[in-house]
Coordinates of C-alpha atoms and ligand atoms in Angstrom, one line a residue:
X1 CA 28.5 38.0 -48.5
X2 CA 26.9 40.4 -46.2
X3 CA 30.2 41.9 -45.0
X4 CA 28.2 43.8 -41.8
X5 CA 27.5 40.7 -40.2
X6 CA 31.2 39.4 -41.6
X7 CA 32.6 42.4 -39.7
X8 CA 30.2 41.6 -37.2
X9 CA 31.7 38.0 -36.0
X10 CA 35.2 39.3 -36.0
X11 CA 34.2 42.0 -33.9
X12 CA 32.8 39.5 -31.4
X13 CA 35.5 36.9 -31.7
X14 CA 37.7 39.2 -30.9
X15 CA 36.3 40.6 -27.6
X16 CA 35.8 36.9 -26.7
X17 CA 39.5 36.4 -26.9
X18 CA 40.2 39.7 -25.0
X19 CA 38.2 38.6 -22.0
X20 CA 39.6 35.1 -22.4
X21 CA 43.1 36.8 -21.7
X22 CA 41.6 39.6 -19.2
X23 CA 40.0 37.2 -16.9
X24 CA 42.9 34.3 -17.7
X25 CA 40.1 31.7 -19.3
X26 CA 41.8 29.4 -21.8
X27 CA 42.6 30.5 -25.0
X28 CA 39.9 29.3 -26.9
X29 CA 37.8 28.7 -24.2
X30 CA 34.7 29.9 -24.9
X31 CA 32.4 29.2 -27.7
X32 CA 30.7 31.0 -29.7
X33 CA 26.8 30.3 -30.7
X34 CA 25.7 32.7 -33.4
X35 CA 21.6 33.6 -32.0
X36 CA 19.8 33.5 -36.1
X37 CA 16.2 33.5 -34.3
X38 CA 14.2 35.6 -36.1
X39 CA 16.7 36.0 -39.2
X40 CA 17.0 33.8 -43.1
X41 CA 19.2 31.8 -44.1
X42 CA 21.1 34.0 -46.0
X43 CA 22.0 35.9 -42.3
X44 CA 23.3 32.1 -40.9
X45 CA 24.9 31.5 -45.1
X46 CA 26.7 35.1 -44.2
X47 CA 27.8 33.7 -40.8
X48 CA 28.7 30.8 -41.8
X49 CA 31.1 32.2 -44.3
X50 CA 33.1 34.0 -41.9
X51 CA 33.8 30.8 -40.1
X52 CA 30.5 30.5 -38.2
X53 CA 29.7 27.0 -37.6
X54 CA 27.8 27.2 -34.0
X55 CA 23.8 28.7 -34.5
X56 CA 21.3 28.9 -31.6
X57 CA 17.3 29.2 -32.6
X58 CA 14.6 29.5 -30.1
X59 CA 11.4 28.2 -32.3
X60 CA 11.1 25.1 -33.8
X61 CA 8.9 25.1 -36.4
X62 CA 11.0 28.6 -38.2
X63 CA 14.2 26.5 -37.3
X64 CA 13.8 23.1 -38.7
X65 CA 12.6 25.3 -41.9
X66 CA 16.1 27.0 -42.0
X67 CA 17.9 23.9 -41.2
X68 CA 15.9 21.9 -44.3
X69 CA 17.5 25.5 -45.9
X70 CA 21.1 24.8 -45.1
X71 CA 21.4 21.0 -44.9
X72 CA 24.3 21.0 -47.2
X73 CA 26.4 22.8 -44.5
X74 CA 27.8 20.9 -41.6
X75 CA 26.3 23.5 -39.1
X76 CA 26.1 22.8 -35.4
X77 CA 21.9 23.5 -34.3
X78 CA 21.4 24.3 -31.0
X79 CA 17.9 24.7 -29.3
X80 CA 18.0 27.6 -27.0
X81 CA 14.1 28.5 -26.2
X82 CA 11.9 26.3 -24.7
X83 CA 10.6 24.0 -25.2
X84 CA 6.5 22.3 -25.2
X85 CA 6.1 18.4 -25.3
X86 CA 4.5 18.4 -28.6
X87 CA 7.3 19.9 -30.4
X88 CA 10.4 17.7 -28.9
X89 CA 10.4 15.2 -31.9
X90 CA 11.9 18.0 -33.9
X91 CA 14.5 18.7 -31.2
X92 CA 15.1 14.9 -30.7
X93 CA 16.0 14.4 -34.3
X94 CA 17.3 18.1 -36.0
X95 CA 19.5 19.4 -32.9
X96 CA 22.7 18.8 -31.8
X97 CA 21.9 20.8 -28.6
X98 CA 19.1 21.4 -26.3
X99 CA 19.7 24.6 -23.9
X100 CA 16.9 24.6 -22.1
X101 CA 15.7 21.6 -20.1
X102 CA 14.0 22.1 -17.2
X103 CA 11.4 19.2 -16.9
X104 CA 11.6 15.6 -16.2
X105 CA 8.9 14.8 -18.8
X106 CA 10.6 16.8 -21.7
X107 CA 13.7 15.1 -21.3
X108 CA 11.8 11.6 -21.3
X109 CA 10.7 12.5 -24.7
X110 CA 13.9 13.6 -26.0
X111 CA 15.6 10.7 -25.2
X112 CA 13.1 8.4 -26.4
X113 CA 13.0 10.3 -29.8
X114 CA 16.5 10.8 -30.2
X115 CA 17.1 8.7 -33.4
X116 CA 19.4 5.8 -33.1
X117 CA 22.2 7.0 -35.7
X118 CA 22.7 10.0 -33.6
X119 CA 25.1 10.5 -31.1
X120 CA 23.5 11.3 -27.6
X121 CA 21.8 14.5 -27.7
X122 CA 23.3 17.2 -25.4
X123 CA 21.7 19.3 -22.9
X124 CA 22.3 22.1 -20.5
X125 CA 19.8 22.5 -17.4
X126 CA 18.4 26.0 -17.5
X127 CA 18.7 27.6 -14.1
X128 CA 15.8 30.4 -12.8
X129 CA 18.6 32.3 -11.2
X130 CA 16.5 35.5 -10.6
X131 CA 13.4 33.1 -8.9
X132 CA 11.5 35.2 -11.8
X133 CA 7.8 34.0 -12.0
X134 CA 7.6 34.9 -15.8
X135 CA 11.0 32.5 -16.9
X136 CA 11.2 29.1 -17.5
X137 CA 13.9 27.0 -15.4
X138 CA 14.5 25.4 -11.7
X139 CA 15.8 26.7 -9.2
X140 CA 19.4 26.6 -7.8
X141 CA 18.7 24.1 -5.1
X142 CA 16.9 22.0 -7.4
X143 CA 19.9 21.4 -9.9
X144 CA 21.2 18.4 -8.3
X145 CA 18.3 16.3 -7.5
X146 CA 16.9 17.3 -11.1
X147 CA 20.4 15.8 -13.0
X148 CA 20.3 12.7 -11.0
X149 CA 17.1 12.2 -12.1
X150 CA 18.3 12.7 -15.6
X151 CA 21.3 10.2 -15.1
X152 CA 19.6 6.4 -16.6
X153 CA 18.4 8.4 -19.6
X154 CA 21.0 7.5 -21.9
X155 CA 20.6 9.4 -25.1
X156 CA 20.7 12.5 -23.2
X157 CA 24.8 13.9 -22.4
X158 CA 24.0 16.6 -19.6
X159 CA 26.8 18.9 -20.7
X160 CA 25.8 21.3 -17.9
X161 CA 24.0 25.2 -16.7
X162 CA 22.6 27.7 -18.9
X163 CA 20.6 30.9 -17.6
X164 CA 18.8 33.8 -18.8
X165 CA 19.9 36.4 -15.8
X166 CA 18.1 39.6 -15.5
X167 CA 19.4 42.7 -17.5
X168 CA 21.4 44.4 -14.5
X169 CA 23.1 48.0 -14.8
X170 CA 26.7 47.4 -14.1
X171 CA 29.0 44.9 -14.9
X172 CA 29.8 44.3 -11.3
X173 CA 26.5 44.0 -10.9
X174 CA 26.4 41.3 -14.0
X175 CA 29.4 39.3 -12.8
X176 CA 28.3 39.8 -9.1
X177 CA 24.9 37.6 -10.0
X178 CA 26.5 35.1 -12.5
X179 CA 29.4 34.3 -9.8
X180 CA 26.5 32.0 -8.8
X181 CA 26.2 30.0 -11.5
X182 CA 30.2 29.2 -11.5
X183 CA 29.7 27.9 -8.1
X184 CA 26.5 26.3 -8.5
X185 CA 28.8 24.5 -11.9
X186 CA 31.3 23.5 -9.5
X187 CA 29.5 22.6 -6.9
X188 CA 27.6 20.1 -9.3
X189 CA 31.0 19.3 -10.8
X190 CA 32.1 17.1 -7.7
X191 CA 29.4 14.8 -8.8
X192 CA 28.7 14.8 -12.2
X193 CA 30.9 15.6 -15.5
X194 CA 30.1 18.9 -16.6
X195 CA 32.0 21.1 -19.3
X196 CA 29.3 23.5 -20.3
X197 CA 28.2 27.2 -18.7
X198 CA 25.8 28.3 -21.6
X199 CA 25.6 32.3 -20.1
X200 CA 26.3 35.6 -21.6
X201 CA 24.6 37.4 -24.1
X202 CA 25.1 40.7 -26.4
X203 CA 24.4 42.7 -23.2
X204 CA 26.3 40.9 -20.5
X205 CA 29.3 38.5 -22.7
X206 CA 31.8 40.2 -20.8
X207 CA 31.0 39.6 -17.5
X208 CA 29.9 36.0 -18.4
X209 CA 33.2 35.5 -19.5
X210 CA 34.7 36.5 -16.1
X211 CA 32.5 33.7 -14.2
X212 CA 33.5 31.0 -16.1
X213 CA 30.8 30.9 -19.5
X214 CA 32.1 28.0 -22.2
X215 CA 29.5 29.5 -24.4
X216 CA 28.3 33.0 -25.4
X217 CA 25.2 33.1 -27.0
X218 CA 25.1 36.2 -29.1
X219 CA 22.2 37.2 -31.5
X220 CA 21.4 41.6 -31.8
X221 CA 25.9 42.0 -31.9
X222 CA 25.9 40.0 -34.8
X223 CA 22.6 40.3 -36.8
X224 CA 21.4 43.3 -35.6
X225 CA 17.9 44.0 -33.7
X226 CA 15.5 41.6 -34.2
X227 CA 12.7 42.2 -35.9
X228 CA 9.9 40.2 -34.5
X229 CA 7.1 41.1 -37.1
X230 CA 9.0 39.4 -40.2
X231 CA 10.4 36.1 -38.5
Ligands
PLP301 C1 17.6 35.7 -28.1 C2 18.5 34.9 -27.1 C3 19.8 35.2 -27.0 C4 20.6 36.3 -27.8 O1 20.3 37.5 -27.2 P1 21.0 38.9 -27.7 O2 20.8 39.8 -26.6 O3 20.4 39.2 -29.0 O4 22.5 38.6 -27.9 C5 20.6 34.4 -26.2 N1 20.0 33.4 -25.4 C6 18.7 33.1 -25.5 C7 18.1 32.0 -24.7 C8 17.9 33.9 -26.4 O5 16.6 33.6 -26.4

């Protein structure tokens, strides 16, 4: 077993359970999905081992490859990157989750494609919180509208938010921009069931933890830097 990335995940479960106390979140609270992007199998085998069963991969085509890899293990896949039309069969049939909706059309295809023996396929709406030109998501005054839109598609569960923030300095400055996204949550809460705030990364966990995140998504704390070159 690569015991770095073992020593790794303990590491990072146990500052998850030290903000869950700091910021008095549930015990247990907050999920962890392992980010293997860019990493083999034998990085998500390593994970797995130390009691990983949550992974998060942003391409398709080098996930469902490492999924075929690990079939034998009752892992949990979640797509976390977007996502083009072309490519939502794979999502549809080899994902538990899909992080990342953001367009009417994409969903259509999901829930058309989501095999019959699964159980619904779950998806978090991805938020644009920084109105940033360059990232993928709708806007915060959009959520609500684009959900109900979402609500006769039955093999879709809208589990609820995720966002990519910014990188910002300080952690006030962190919690300060993803106090939005807990009221945004609640706000859509009074209407719809949500249990899901996909937010917080290696860089900004803590804070996310503070505004209410159910799930971290954590790659470079556990694996290391990626490594782009040698997917
Ligand atoms: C890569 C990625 C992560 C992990 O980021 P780290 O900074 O390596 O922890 C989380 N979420 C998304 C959507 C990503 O693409």
């Amino acid at each position: 077993m690569d015991t770095s990335i073992q020593a790794a995940i303990g590491s990072i479960r146990q500052q998850i359970a030290k903000a869950e106390q700091e910021f008095e979140r549930g015990e247990g609270s907050v999920t962890l999905l392992a980010v293997s992007k860019t990493r083999p199998a034998e990085d998500i085998q390593a994970a797995f081992d130390a009691g990983q069963r949550c992974f998060g991969e942003n391409y398709v085509d080098e996930a469902v490859k490492k999924i075929d890899q690990l079939a034998h293990l009752p892992i949990e896949w979640h797509c976390i990157g977007p996502l083009q039309s072309n490519k939502t069969r794979h999502v549809a049939g080899r994902f538990d989750w899909f992080h990342a909706l953001d367009r009417l059309k994409i969903a259509e295809r999901l829930n058309t494609q989501r095999p019959a023996e699964l159980a619904p396929l779950n998806v978090c709406i991805q938020i644009n919180l920084d109105d940033e030109a360059s990232k993928s998501g709708i806007q915060p005054a959009d959520a609500e509208d684009f959900i109900a839109s979402l609500q006769h598609l039955e093999r879709l569960k809208v589990r609820g938010l995720m966002v990519i923030p910014k990188p910002r300095d300080t952690f006030e400055e962190q919690r300060a921009a993803l106090a939005q996204m807990r009221e945004l949550q609640q706000r859509l809460s009074a209407r719809f069931a949500l249990d899901t705030l996909s937010m917080g990364m290696t860089d900004d966990m803590r804070a996310a933890i503070a505004e209410g995140s159910t799930m971290v998504r954590v790659g470079t704390a556990i694996f290391g830097a990626r490594n782009y070159a040698t997917p």
